CSV table of C-alpha atoms in Angstrom, one decimal:
chain,number,residue,atom,x,y,z
A,1,MET,CA,-0.9,37.7,10.4
A,2,LYS,CA,2.2,38.4,7.9
A,3,THR,CA,3.6,35.7,10.4
A,4,GLY,CA,1.3,33.4,10.4
A,5,ARG,CA,1.5,33.1,6.3
A,6,CYS,CA,5.4,33.4,6.7
A,7,PHE,CA,5.3,30.1,8.7
A,8,VAL,CA,2.5,28.1,6.4
A,9,LEU,CA,5.0,29.0,3.2
A,10,ALA,CA,8.1,28.0,5.2
A,11,ALA,CA,6.1,24.6,6.1
A,12,VAL,CA,5.2,24.2,2.9
A,13,MET,CA,8.9,24.5,1.3
A,14,ALA,CA,10.2,22.4,4.3
A,15,ILE,CA,8.1,20.2,3.5
A,16,THR,CA,8.3,20.2,-0.4
A,17,ALA,CA,11.6,19.6,-0.4
A,18,THR,CA,12.7,17.1,-2.8
A,19,SER,CA,12.2,13.7,-1.8
A,20,PRO,CA,15.8,10.7,-2.4
A,21,GLY,CA,15.5,9.3,-5.1
A,22,TRP,CA,17.1,6.0,-6.6
A,23,SER,CA,20.3,5.6,-6.7
A,24,ALA,CA,22.9,2.3,-7.1
A,25,ASP,CA,22.5,1.6,-3.4
A,26,ARG,CA,18.7,1.2,-3.4
A,27,LEU,CA,17.0,-2.4,-4.7
A,28,LYS,CA,13.5,-2.9,-5.4
A,29,LEU,CA,12.1,-6.1,-4.3
A,30,SER,CA,9.1,-7.8,-5.3
A,31,SER,CA,7.6,-10.7,-2.7
A,32,THR,CA,4.6,-12.4,-1.5
A,33,THR,CA,3.0,-11.2,1.2
A,34,SER,CA,3.8,-14.6,3.0
A,35,THR,CA,7.4,-14.0,3.4
A,36,ASP,CA,6.5,-10.3,4.1
A,37,ASN,CA,3.8,-10.3,6.7
A,38,THR,CA,5.6,-13.7,8.6
A,39,GLY,CA,8.4,-11.2,9.3
A,40,LEU,CA,11.4,-13.0,7.0
A,41,LEU,CA,12.4,-9.9,5.4
A,42,ALA,CA,12.2,-7.8,8.3
A,43,TYR,CA,14.6,-10.2,9.9
A,44,LEU,CA,17.1,-10.8,6.9
A,45,LEU,CA,17.1,-8.0,4.9
A,46,PRO,CA,19.0,-5.8,7.9
A,47,LYS,CA,22.1,-8.0,7.5
A,48,PHE,CA,22.0,-7.8,3.8
A,49,GLU,CA,22.4,-4.5,4.1
A,50,GLU,CA,25.1,-4.5,7.0
A,51,LYS,CA,27.1,-6.4,4.6
A,52,THR,CA,26.6,-4.6,1.0
A,53,GLY,CA,25.6,-1.1,1.8
A,54,ILE,CA,22.3,-2.0,-0.5
A,55,LYS,CA,19.2,-0.7,1.1
A,56,VAL,CA,16.0,-3.2,-0.6
A,57,ASP,CA,12.7,-1.5,-0.7
A,58,VAL,CA,10.3,-4.3,-0.3
A,59,ILE,CA,6.9,-3.9,-2.4
A,60,ALA,CA,4.6,-6.7,-0.7
A,61,VAL,CA,2.2,-8.2,-3.3
A,62,GLY,CA,0.5,-11.6,-4.3
A,63,THR,CA,2.8,-13.8,-6.3
A,64,GLY,CA,0.8,-12.7,-9.0
A,65,LYS,CA,1.4,-9.0,-8.9
A,66,ALA,CA,5.0,-9.6,-7.5
A,67,LEU,CA,5.9,-11.0,-10.7
A,68,LYS,CA,3.5,-8.7,-13.3
A,69,LEU,CA,5.6,-5.8,-11.5
A,70,ALA,CA,8.9,-8.2,-12.7
A,71,GLU,CA,7.8,-8.2,-15.6
A,72,ASN,CA,7.0,-4.6,-16.2
A,73,GLY,CA,10.7,-3.7,-15.2
A,74,ASP,CA,9.0,-1.8,-12.2
A,75,VAL,CA,11.1,-3.5,-9.7
A,76,ASP,CA,14.6,-5.1,-10.0
A,77,VAL,CA,14.2,-9.0,-8.3
A,78,THR,CA,11.3,-10.8,-7.4
A,79,LEU,CA,10.7,-13.3,-5.0
A,80,VAL,CA,7.8,-15.7,-5.1
A,81,HIS,CA,6.2,-19.3,-4.6
A,82,ALA,CA,4.5,-20.6,-7.6
A,83,PRO,CA,6.8,-22.9,-9.5
A,84,SER,CA,4.7,-23.1,-12.4
A,85,SER,CA,4.6,-19.6,-12.9
A,86,GLU,CA,8.1,-18.9,-11.8
A,87,LYS,CA,9.1,-21.5,-14.4
A,88,LYS,CA,6.8,-19.3,-17.4
A,89,PHE,CA,8.1,-16.5,-16.5
A,90,MET,CA,11.9,-17.8,-16.5
A,91,ASP,CA,11.1,-19.6,-20.1
A,92,ALA,CA,9.8,-16.2,-21.5
A,93,GLY,CA,13.0,-14.6,-20.8
A,94,PHE,CA,11.5,-11.8,-18.0
A,95,GLY,CA,13.8,-13.5,-15.5
A,96,VAL,CA,17.6,-14.6,-15.0
A,97,ASN,CA,19.4,-16.5,-11.7
A,98,HIS,CA,16.3,-18.6,-10.6
A,99,GLN,CA,17.6,-19.9,-7.3
A,100,THR,CA,14.6,-21.9,-5.3
A,101,ILE,CA,15.8,-20.5,-2.0
A,102,MET,CA,13.6,-22.2,1.0
A,103,ALA,CA,9.9,-24.0,1.5
A,104,ASN,CA,7.6,-24.7,3.7
A,105,TYR,CA,4.2,-26.6,3.8
A,106,PHE,CA,0.7,-25.4,3.0
A,107,VAL,CA,-1.5,-26.3,5.6
A,108,ILE,CA,-5.3,-26.3,5.7
A,109,VAL,CA,-6.5,-24.3,8.7
A,110,GLY,CA,-10.2,-24.7,9.6
A,111,PRO,CA,-12.4,-24.0,12.9
A,112,GLU,CA,-11.8,-26.3,16.1
A,113,SER,CA,-14.9,-27.9,16.0
A,114,ASP,CA,-14.3,-29.0,12.2
A,115,PRO,CA,-17.7,-29.8,10.9
A,116,ALA,CA,-16.3,-31.4,7.3
A,117,GLY,CA,-14.2,-34.0,9.4
A,118,VAL,CA,-10.8,-33.0,7.8
A,119,ARG,CA,-8.6,-34.1,10.8
A,120,ALA,CA,-9.8,-37.6,9.6
A,121,ALA,CA,-8.7,-37.2,6.2
A,122,GLY,CA,-6.4,-39.6,5.0
A,123,ASN,CA,-4.4,-37.1,2.0
A,124,ALA,CA,-5.1,-33.4,1.1
A,125,GLU,CA,-7.5,-34.5,-2.2
A,126,ASP,CA,-9.5,-36.0,0.3
A,127,ALA,CA,-9.4,-32.9,2.9
A,128,PHE,CA,-10.6,-31.5,-0.3
A,129,LYS,CA,-13.2,-33.3,-0.8
A,130,LYS,CA,-14.4,-33.2,2.7
A,131,ILE,CA,-14.8,-29.9,2.5
A,132,ALA,CA,-16.7,-29.5,-0.5
A,133,ALA,CA,-19.0,-32.4,0.4
A,134,SER,CA,-19.8,-30.5,3.9
A,135,GLY,CA,-20.6,-27.5,2.2
A,136,SER,CA,-18.8,-25.4,5.0
A,137,PRO,CA,-17.5,-22.0,4.2
A,138,PHE,CA,-14.3,-22.3,2.4
A,139,VAL,CA,-12.1,-18.9,2.2
A,140,SER,CA,-10.1,-18.4,-1.1
A,141,ARG,CA,-7.4,-15.9,-1.3
A,142,GLY,CA,-8.6,-15.4,-5.5
A,143,ASP,CA,-6.0,-13.1,-5.7
A,144,ASN,CA,-3.9,-14.8,-7.9
A,145,SER,CA,-1.0,-15.6,-5.1
A,146,GLY,CA,1.1,-18.6,-5.1
A,147,THR,CA,-1.0,-19.8,-2.5
A,148,HIS,CA,-4.3,-18.9,-4.6
A,149,ILE,CA,-2.6,-21.2,-7.7
A,150,LYS,CA,-1.9,-23.9,-5.5
A,151,GLU,CA,-5.5,-24.0,-3.9
A,152,GLN,CA,-7.2,-24.0,-7.8
A,153,SER,CA,-4.7,-26.5,-8.5
A,154,ILE,CA,-6.0,-29.2,-6.0
A,155,TRP,CA,-9.8,-28.0,-6.4
A,156,LYS,CA,-9.2,-28.5,-10.1
A,157,THR,CA,-7.6,-32.6,-9.1
A,158,VAL,CA,-10.4,-33.1,-6.6
A,159,LEU,CA,-13.3,-31.7,-8.3
A,160,GLY,CA,-12.5,-31.1,-11.9
A,161,ASP,CA,-13.5,-27.7,-11.9
A,162,LEU,CA,-13.2,-24.5,-9.7
A,163,PRO,CA,-15.7,-24.2,-7.0
A,164,THR,CA,-16.6,-20.5,-7.7
A,165,GLY,CA,-19.8,-19.4,-7.6
A,166,LYS,CA,-20.7,-22.0,-5.1
A,167,SER,CA,-22.1,-20.4,-2.0
A,168,TRP,CA,-19.9,-21.9,0.7
A,169,TYR,CA,-16.5,-20.8,-1.6
A,170,LEU,CA,-15.9,-17.4,-1.5
A,171,GLU,CA,-13.2,-15.3,-2.6
A,172,SER,CA,-11.8,-12.9,-0.3
A,173,GLY,CA,-9.0,-11.2,-2.8
A,174,LYS,CA,-6.8,-10.2,-0.2
A,175,GLY,CA,-3.6,-11.1,1.0
A,176,MET,CA,-3.0,-14.7,3.4
A,177,GLY,CA,-3.6,-12.2,6.6
A,178,GLU,CA,-6.6,-11.0,6.1
A,179,THR,CA,-7.7,-14.3,4.5
A,180,LEU,CA,-7.7,-16.2,7.5
A,181,THR,CA,-8.7,-12.9,9.3
A,182,ILE,CA,-11.9,-13.4,7.0
A,183,ALA,CA,-12.0,-17.4,7.4
A,184,ASP,CA,-12.1,-17.1,11.4
A,185,GLU,CA,-14.9,-14.4,11.3
A,186,LYS,CA,-16.8,-17.1,9.1
A,187,MET,CA,-15.9,-20.1,10.8
A,188,GLY,CA,-14.3,-21.7,7.8
A,189,TYR,CA,-11.7,-23.4,6.3
A,190,THR,CA,-9.0,-22.0,4.0
A,191,LEU,CA,-5.5,-23.4,2.8
A,192,SER,CA,-2.3,-21.7,4.3
A,193,ASP,CA,1.0,-21.3,4.1
A,194,SER,CA,2.5,-22.7,7.3
A,195,GLY,CA,5.0,-19.5,8.0
A,196,THR,CA,1.7,-16.5,8.0
A,197,TYR,CA,-1.0,-19.0,10.1
A,198,LEU,CA,2.1,-19.8,12.7
A,199,LYS,CA,2.6,-16.0,12.7
A,200,TYR,CA,-1.0,-15.8,13.2
A,201,SER,CA,-1.8,-18.2,15.0
A,202,ASP,CA,-2.5,-16.2,18.6
A,203,LYS,CA,-4.8,-13.8,16.5
A,204,VAL,CA,-7.4,-16.3,15.3
A,205,ASP,CA,-9.0,-19.6,16.8
A,206,LEU,CA,-8.5,-21.5,13.4
A,207,LYS,CA,-6.5,-24.5,14.1
A,208,MET,CA,-4.3,-26.2,11.9
A,209,LEU,CA,-6.4,-29.4,11.1
A,210,PHE,CA,-4.2,-30.9,8.4
A,211,THR,CA,-0.2,-30.9,8.3
A,212,LYS,CA,0.8,-33.7,6.7
A,213,PRO,CA,3.4,-32.9,4.5
A,214,SER,CA,2.8,-34.2,1.1
A,215,ASP,CA,4.3,-33.4,-2.5
A,216,LEU,CA,1.0,-31.7,-3.1
A,217,LEU,CA,1.5,-29.1,-0.2
A,218,TYR,CA,4.8,-28.8,-0.6
A,219,ASN,CA,5.5,-24.9,-0.9
A,220,PRO,CA,9.1,-24.0,-2.3
A,221,TYR,CA,10.0,-20.2,-3.1
A,222,GLY,CA,12.3,-18.9,-5.7
A,223,ILE,CA,14.2,-15.7,-6.5
A,224,MET,CA,15.0,-14.1,-9.7
A,225,ALA,CA,17.0,-11.3,-11.1
A,226,VAL,CA,14.8,-9.2,-14.0
A,227,ASN,CA,16.6,-9.4,-17.4
A,228,PRO,CA,18.7,-6.6,-17.3
A,229,GLU,CA,18.4,-7.3,-21.5
A,230,LYS,CA,14.8,-6.8,-21.2
A,231,GLN,CA,14.9,-4.1,-18.7
A,232,PRO,CA,18.3,-2.2,-19.2
A,233,HIS,CA,17.7,0.4,-16.1
A,234,VAL,CA,17.4,-2.4,-13.7
A,235,ASN,CA,19.5,-2.7,-10.8
A,236,TYR,CA,21.3,-6.1,-11.9
A,237,ALA,CA,24.4,-6.0,-9.9
A,238,GLY,CA,22.1,-5.4,-6.7
A,239,ALA,CA,19.4,-8.1,-7.7
A,240,LEU,CA,22.6,-10.5,-8.0
A,241,LYS,CA,23.9,-9.8,-4.9
A,242,LEU,CA,20.6,-10.0,-3.2
A,243,ILE,CA,20.5,-14.1,-4.7
A,244,GLU,CA,23.6,-14.8,-3.9
A,245,PHE,CA,23.0,-13.3,-0.5
A,246,MET,CA,20.2,-16.0,0.2
A,247,ALA,CA,21.5,-18.8,-1.4
A,248,SER,CA,24.9,-17.9,1.1
A,249,PRO,CA,25.6,-20.5,4.0
A,250,GLU,CA,24.6,-17.2,5.7
A,251,GLY,CA,21.9,-16.5,4.4
A,252,GLN,CA,20.8,-20.2,4.4
A,253,LYS,CA,21.6,-20.4,8.1
A,254,MET,CA,19.3,-17.7,8.6
A,255,ILE,CA,16.9,-18.6,7.2
A,256,GLY,CA,16.7,-22.0,8.9
A,257,GLY,CA,17.3,-20.4,11.9
A,258,PHE,CA,14.3,-17.7,11.6
A,259,GLU,CA,11.6,-18.8,14.4
A,260,ASP,CA,8.0,-17.0,15.5
A,261,LYS,CA,7.5,-15.6,18.8
A,262,PHE,CA,5.9,-19.4,19.7
A,263,GLY,CA,9.6,-20.7,18.7
A,264,ASN,CA,8.3,-22.2,15.2
A,265,ARG,CA,10.2,-22.6,12.4
A,266,LEU,CA,8.7,-21.0,9.5
A,267,PHE,CA,11.1,-21.6,6.4
A,268,THR,CA,13.5,-24.5,5.5
A,269,PRO,CA,16.7,-23.6,3.9
A,270,LEU,CA,17.2,-25.6,0.3
A,271,VAL,CA,20.4,-24.7,-0.5
A,272,MET,CA,22.5,-25.8,1.9
A,273,GLY,CA,24.9,-29.4,1.8
A,274,LYS,CA,24.2,-28.8,-2.5
B,1,MET,CA,-14.9,-2.6,24.5
B,2,ASN,CA,-11.7,-4.0,26.6
B,3,TYR,CA,-9.8,-4.0,23.0
B,4,LEU,CA,-10.5,-0.3,21.9
B,5,PHE,CA,-9.6,0.7,25.2
B,6,GLU,CA,-6.4,-1.2,24.9
B,7,ALA,CA,-6.0,0.7,21.1
B,8,VAL,CA,-6.7,3.6,23.0
B,9,LYS,CA,-3.8,3.1,24.9
B,10,GLY,CA,-1.6,1.5,23.0
B,11,ALA,CA,-1.8,4.8,20.5
B,12,LEU,CA,-1.2,7.5,23.4
B,13,VAL,CA,2.1,5.4,23.9
B,14,LEU,CA,3.2,5.3,21.1
B,15,ILE,CA,2.3,8.9,20.0
B,16,PHE,CA,4.1,10.2,23.5
B,17,THR,CA,6.8,8.0,23.1
B,18,PHE,CA,7.5,9.0,19.5
B,19,ASP,CA,7.6,5.7,18.1
B,20,PRO,CA,9.9,6.3,15.2
B,21,GLU,CA,7.8,4.0,12.7
B,22,VAL,CA,4.7,6.5,13.6
B,23,VAL,CA,7.1,9.7,13.4
B,24,THR,CA,8.2,8.8,9.7
B,25,VAL,CA,4.5,7.7,8.5
B,26,THR,CA,3.5,10.4,10.1
B,27,PHE,CA,5.8,13.0,8.4
B,28,LEU,CA,5.3,11.4,5.4
B,29,SER,CA,1.6,11.6,4.9
B,30,LEU,CA,1.6,15.2,5.9
B,31,ARG,CA,4.3,15.9,3.6
B,32,VAL,CA,2.8,14.2,0.6
B,33,ALA,CA,-0.6,15.6,1.7
B,34,ILE,CA,0.7,19.2,2.0
B,35,SER,CA,2.6,19.6,-1.0
B,36,ALA,CA,-0.4,18.0,-3.2
B,37,THR,CA,-2.6,20.0,-1.7
B,38,PHE,CA,0.0,23.2,-2.3
B,39,ILE,CA,1.0,22.2,-6.0
B,40,ALA,CA,-2.9,21.5,-6.7
B,41,ALA,CA,-3.8,24.8,-5.3
B,42,VAL,CA,-1.3,26.8,-7.4
B,43,LEU,CA,-2.4,25.5,-10.1
B,44,GLY,CA,-6.1,25.2,-9.5
B,45,VAL,CA,-7.0,28.5,-8.2
B,46,PRO,CA,-5.9,30.8,-11.0
B,47,LEU,CA,-8.0,28.5,-13.4
B,48,ALA,CA,-10.9,28.6,-11.2
B,49,TYR,CA,-10.7,32.1,-10.6
B,50,PHE,CA,-10.8,32.3,-14.9
B,51,VAL,CA,-13.1,30.3,-14.8
B,52,ALA,CA,-15.3,31.6,-12.4
B,53,THR,CA,-15.0,35.0,-13.7
B,54,ARG,CA,-15.5,34.9,-17.6
B,55,GLU,CA,-18.4,33.7,-19.8
B,56,PHE,CA,-17.1,31.2,-22.5
B,57,PRO,CA,-18.6,28.6,-24.8
B,58,GLY,CA,-19.4,25.4,-22.8
B,59,LYS,CA,-18.6,26.6,-19.6
B,60,GLY,CA,-21.4,24.7,-18.4
B,61,ALA,CA,-19.6,21.8,-19.7
B,62,VAL,CA,-16.4,22.8,-17.3
B,63,LEU,CA,-18.7,22.9,-14.3
B,64,THR,CA,-20.0,19.5,-14.8
B,65,LEU,CA,-16.9,18.5,-15.2
B,66,PHE,CA,-15.2,19.6,-12.4
B,67,ASN,CA,-18.2,18.8,-10.3
B,68,THR,CA,-17.3,15.1,-11.7
B,69,LEU,CA,-14.0,14.7,-10.9
B,70,MET,CA,-14.7,15.1,-7.5
B,71,ALA,CA,-15.6,11.9,-7.2
B,72,LEU,CA,-12.8,10.2,-8.6
B,73,PRO,CA,-12.3,6.8,-7.2
B,74,THR,CA,-8.4,7.3,-5.4
B,75,VAL,CA,-7.7,3.4,-6.8
B,76,VAL,CA,-9.0,4.7,-10.3
B,77,VAL,CA,-6.4,8.0,-10.3
B,78,GLY,CA,-3.7,4.8,-8.6
B,79,LEU,CA,-4.5,2.4,-11.8
B,80,PHE,CA,-4.1,5.4,-14.0
B,81,CYS,CA,-0.9,7.1,-12.9
B,82,TYR,CA,0.8,3.4,-12.7
B,83,SER,CA,0.1,2.7,-16.6
B,84,PHE,CA,1.8,6.0,-17.1
B,85,LEU,CA,4.5,5.5,-14.4
B,86,SER,CA,5.1,1.8,-14.7
B,87,ARG,CA,8.6,1.2,-16.9
B,88,LYS,CA,6.5,-0.3,-19.8
B,89,GLY,CA,4.4,3.0,-19.4
B,90,PRO,CA,5.1,6.5,-21.4
B,91,LEU,CA,6.7,8.1,-18.4
B,92,GLY,CA,8.4,4.9,-17.0
B,93,PHE,CA,11.6,6.8,-17.5
B,94,LEU,CA,11.2,9.5,-14.7
B,95,ASP,CA,11.0,6.7,-11.9
B,96,LEU,CA,8.8,8.3,-9.9
B,97,LEU,CA,6.6,4.7,-9.4
B,98,PHE,CA,7.0,3.9,-6.1
B,99,THR,CA,8.7,7.1,-4.8
B,100,PRO,CA,7.0,9.6,-2.3
B,101,SER,CA,6.9,12.3,-5.6
B,102,GLY,CA,4.7,9.1,-7.3
B,103,ILE,CA,2.1,9.4,-4.3
B,104,ILE,CA,2.4,13.1,-4.4
B,105,LEU,CA,1.3,12.9,-8.1
B,106,GLY,CA,-1.3,11.0,-7.7
B,107,ASP,CA,-2.9,13.4,-5.1
B,108,ILE,CA,-2.5,16.3,-6.9
B,109,ILE,CA,-5.1,14.8,-9.3
B,110,LEU,CA,-7.4,14.0,-6.5
B,111,ALA,CA,-7.3,17.3,-4.9
B,112,PHE,CA,-6.9,19.5,-8.3
B,113,PRO,CA,-10.8,18.9,-9.1
B,114,LEU,CA,-12.0,19.4,-5.5
B,115,ILE,CA,-9.9,22.8,-5.2
B,116,VAL,CA,-11.1,24.1,-8.4
B,117,GLY,CA,-14.7,23.1,-7.9
B,118,LEU,CA,-14.9,24.6,-4.1
B,119,THR,CA,-13.1,27.8,-5.7
B,120,ILE,CA,-15.4,28.2,-8.1
B,121,ALA,CA,-18.2,28.3,-6.3
B,122,ALA,CA,-16.5,30.7,-3.9
B,123,VAL,CA,-15.5,32.8,-6.1
B,124,ASN,CA,-19.1,33.0,-7.4
B,125,ALA,CA,-20.1,33.5,-4.2
B,126,VAL,CA,-18.7,37.5,-3.6
B,127,ASP,CA,-20.5,40.3,-4.0
B,128,PRO,CA,-19.9,41.4,-7.2
B,129,ARG,CA,-20.0,44.7,-6.6
B,130,ALA,CA,-16.8,43.9,-4.7
B,131,ARG,CA,-15.1,44.2,-8.2
B,132,LEU,CA,-16.6,47.5,-9.0
B,133,THR,CA,-15.7,49.0,-6.0
B,134,ALA,CA,-12.1,48.2,-6.4
B,135,VAL,CA,-11.8,49.2,-10.3
B,136,SER,CA,-13.5,52.2,-9.4
B,137,LEU,CA,-10.8,53.0,-6.7
B,138,GLY,CA,-8.5,52.6,-9.7
B,139,ALA,CA,-7.3,49.1,-8.8
B,140,THR,CA,-5.5,47.5,-11.8
B,141,PRO,CA,-6.9,44.4,-13.0
B,142,ARG,CA,-4.3,42.3,-11.0
B,143,GLN,CA,-5.3,44.0,-8.0
B,144,ALA,CA,-9.1,43.5,-8.5
B,145,SER,CA,-8.6,39.8,-8.6
B,146,LEU,CA,-7.0,39.6,-5.6
B,147,THR,CA,-9.8,41.8,-3.9
B,148,ILE,CA,-12.1,39.3,-4.7
B,149,LEU,CA,-10.3,36.4,-3.6
B,150,ALA,CA,-9.5,37.9,-0.4
B,151,GLU,CA,-13.0,38.3,0.0
B,152,ALA,CA,-13.5,34.5,-1.2
B,153,ARG,CA,-10.8,33.7,1.6
B,154,PHE,CA,-12.9,31.3,3.2
B,155,GLY,CA,-14.5,29.6,0.8
B,156,LEU,CA,-11.0,29.2,-0.3
B,157,MET,CA,-9.9,27.8,2.9
B,158,ALA,CA,-12.6,25.1,3.1
B,159,ALA,CA,-11.7,24.6,-0.8
B,160,LEU,CA,-7.7,23.9,0.5
B,161,PHE,CA,-9.0,22.2,3.9
B,162,ASN,CA,-11.0,20.0,1.7
B,163,GLY,CA,-8.4,19.0,-0.9
B,164,PHE,CA,-6.1,18.4,1.9
B,165,GLY,CA,-8.3,16.5,3.9
B,166,ARG,CA,-9.0,14.0,0.5
B,167,VAL,CA,-5.4,13.4,-0.2
B,168,VAL,CA,-4.6,12.7,3.4
B,169,ALA,CA,-7.2,10.3,3.9
B,170,GLU,CA,-7.0,8.3,0.9
B,171,VAL,CA,-5.3,5.1,0.4
B,172,GLY,CA,-6.0,3.6,-3.0
B,173,SER,CA,-3.2,5.7,-4.6
B,174,ALA,CA,-0.7,5.7,-2.3
B,175,MET,CA,-0.8,1.9,-2.0
B,176,MET,CA,-0.7,1.6,-5.6
B,177,LEU,CA,2.3,4.6,-6.5
B,178,GLY,CA,3.5,4.1,-3.4
B,179,GLY,CA,4.4,0.4,-3.0
B,180,ASN,CA,3.8,1.1,0.8
B,181,ILE,CA,7.7,0.6,1.4
B,182,LYS,CA,8.7,0.9,4.7
B,183,GLY,CA,10.6,3.3,5.4
B,184,PHE,CA,10.2,5.0,2.3
B,185,THR,CA,6.8,5.5,1.0
B,186,ARG,CA,4.3,4.0,3.8
B,187,THR,CA,1.8,6.8,4.6
B,188,ILE,CA,-0.6,6.4,7.5
B,189,THR,CA,-3.1,5.0,5.6
B,190,THR,CA,-1.5,2.4,3.9
B,191,SER,CA,0.2,1.7,7.5
B,192,ILE,CA,-3.4,1.2,8.5
B,193,ALA,CA,-4.2,-1.1,5.8
B,194,LEU,CA,-0.7,-3.3,6.3
B,195,GLU,CA,-1.5,-3.6,10.1
B,196,THR,CA,-4.9,-4.7,9.3
B,197,SER,CA,-3.8,-7.2,7.1
B,198,LYS,CA,-1.6,-8.6,10.0
B,199,GLY,CA,-4.2,-8.9,12.3
B,200,GLU,CA,-2.5,-6.0,14.5
B,201,PHE,CA,-5.6,-4.0,15.0
B,202,ALA,CA,-4.3,-2.0,18.4
B,203,PHE,CA,-1.9,-0.6,15.8
B,204,ALA,CA,-4.0,0.2,13.5
B,205,MET,CA,-6.4,2.0,15.4
B,206,ALA,CA,-3.5,3.6,16.9
B,207,LEU,CA,-2.5,5.2,13.5
B,208,GLY,CA,-6.3,6.0,13.0
B,209,ILE,CA,-6.0,7.9,16.0
B,210,ILE,CA,-2.7,9.8,14.9
B,211,LEU,CA,-4.6,10.5,11.3
B,212,LEU,CA,-7.6,12.1,13.2
B,213,THR,CA,-5.4,14.0,15.5
B,214,VAL,CA,-3.3,15.3,12.8
B,215,ALA,CA,-6.7,16.1,10.6
B,216,LEU,CA,-8.0,17.6,13.5
B,217,SER,CA,-4.5,20.2,14.3
B,218,VAL,CA,-4.2,21.2,11.0
B,219,ASN,CA,-8.0,22.4,11.4
B,220,MET,CA,-7.2,24.2,14.4
B,221,PHE,CA,-4.3,25.7,13.0
B,222,PHE,CA,-6.3,27.2,9.8
B,223,ARG,CA,-9.1,28.5,11.8
B,224,ARG,CA,-6.9,30.1,14.3
B,225,LEU,CA,-5.3,31.8,11.2
B,226,GLN,CA,-9.1,32.4,9.9
B,227,SER,CA,-10.3,34.1,13.1
B,228,ARG,CA,-7.3,36.2,13.2
B,229,ASN,CA,-7.8,37.3,9.6
B,230,ARG,CA,-11.3,38.6,10.2
B,231,LEU,CA,-11.7,42.1,9.7
């Protein structure tokens, strides 16, 4: 009985031993589910760590929350994809050193049978119109992510208003991957960044139905450091190093060379050749 | 059905090859849950003993309060703690957000009312003659209270189990306060949420099986302790 007690006590003490705290060689990055789910960060960050000795902790949330965490000073640097929100963030003085580093396209995905006839659409607005007209389920991220912001702006253009409350319009409130799963189960349509869809293409029966590159569906990613004047405690030096790495020829080359297991290139580097 | 079979097979492979990722998240889950349960017990058991054995005005309200807090939703605790631990909150300077300690803090708040509530019930269930006997045999008040707690030990164990069970299985608060950072604040439950969101159902299922196994092992360990302690 005594030994049992001692053992429990020892175990508890061993486990409650202090955890490693934060130090200058750790950097907190809030990022979007698309950069995390595609595996891009897992591929880039070890290289960055090797070069600089800085350990990056990724907090993957939607663009809205990623920016909120940066605004609150809970992270040091943020990587998102919603140019309009990024501009607001910078204009309000929350961020510094904004750098647009890469891009891909949004694609409209849906069931193979394509009841709305999206394949025949001439442009993205037309595709959205067809979905609305057919009443086929459309699954929205509904989480204030970059993809959600983009989708809302398209609906506003096409319908003049958001289709919230319509029986065919479902808001998942989840990340891109889960939203694809829901759209798949519901045999519905959704707007996805091409990277996440390609990564998931073997897990869902959804097909890319509309992939014509257009200005409307262009999806650039921007990285920003949290303004150290607003949040003096942030690891600003580390944040700058990360931005520099992402925009460096080496980082850009890695981004351009990043492929999923099917050999699809998921992101186009943007800084190269500038 | 095939899919379930694959998941179980995947789980066994991950467990028996000591997959580093799985070992890391399992260890963190255990560390967080045991620390939180231990701290909540150290704070909660004396308080529960005091509430159970004293009469004071408003005691009924206190009991109701603890019984209500037992059903506190994990996301509410997560949200509440986030607003305190965030840099814009009053405790931002502690740098606890997105660290294991941050998760432990949330879990203490979750386990505490459960441990207090169940300990009160366990102490109340002890035959009042136990205390009288102890006192008449010359026990000091402290010895008498230890006697009562010893009499209530099975109820006390149950309280600790329940506290541990709640925190090891919760995901809402661990996700918000830990941020699910790979290799640092990723627990079994936040991993399951992530792998599910990535569509990796087999891996998520494997982690689920590991979580059940962990809970079962901890329970069996305590049961053995209990059965050896029978008078």
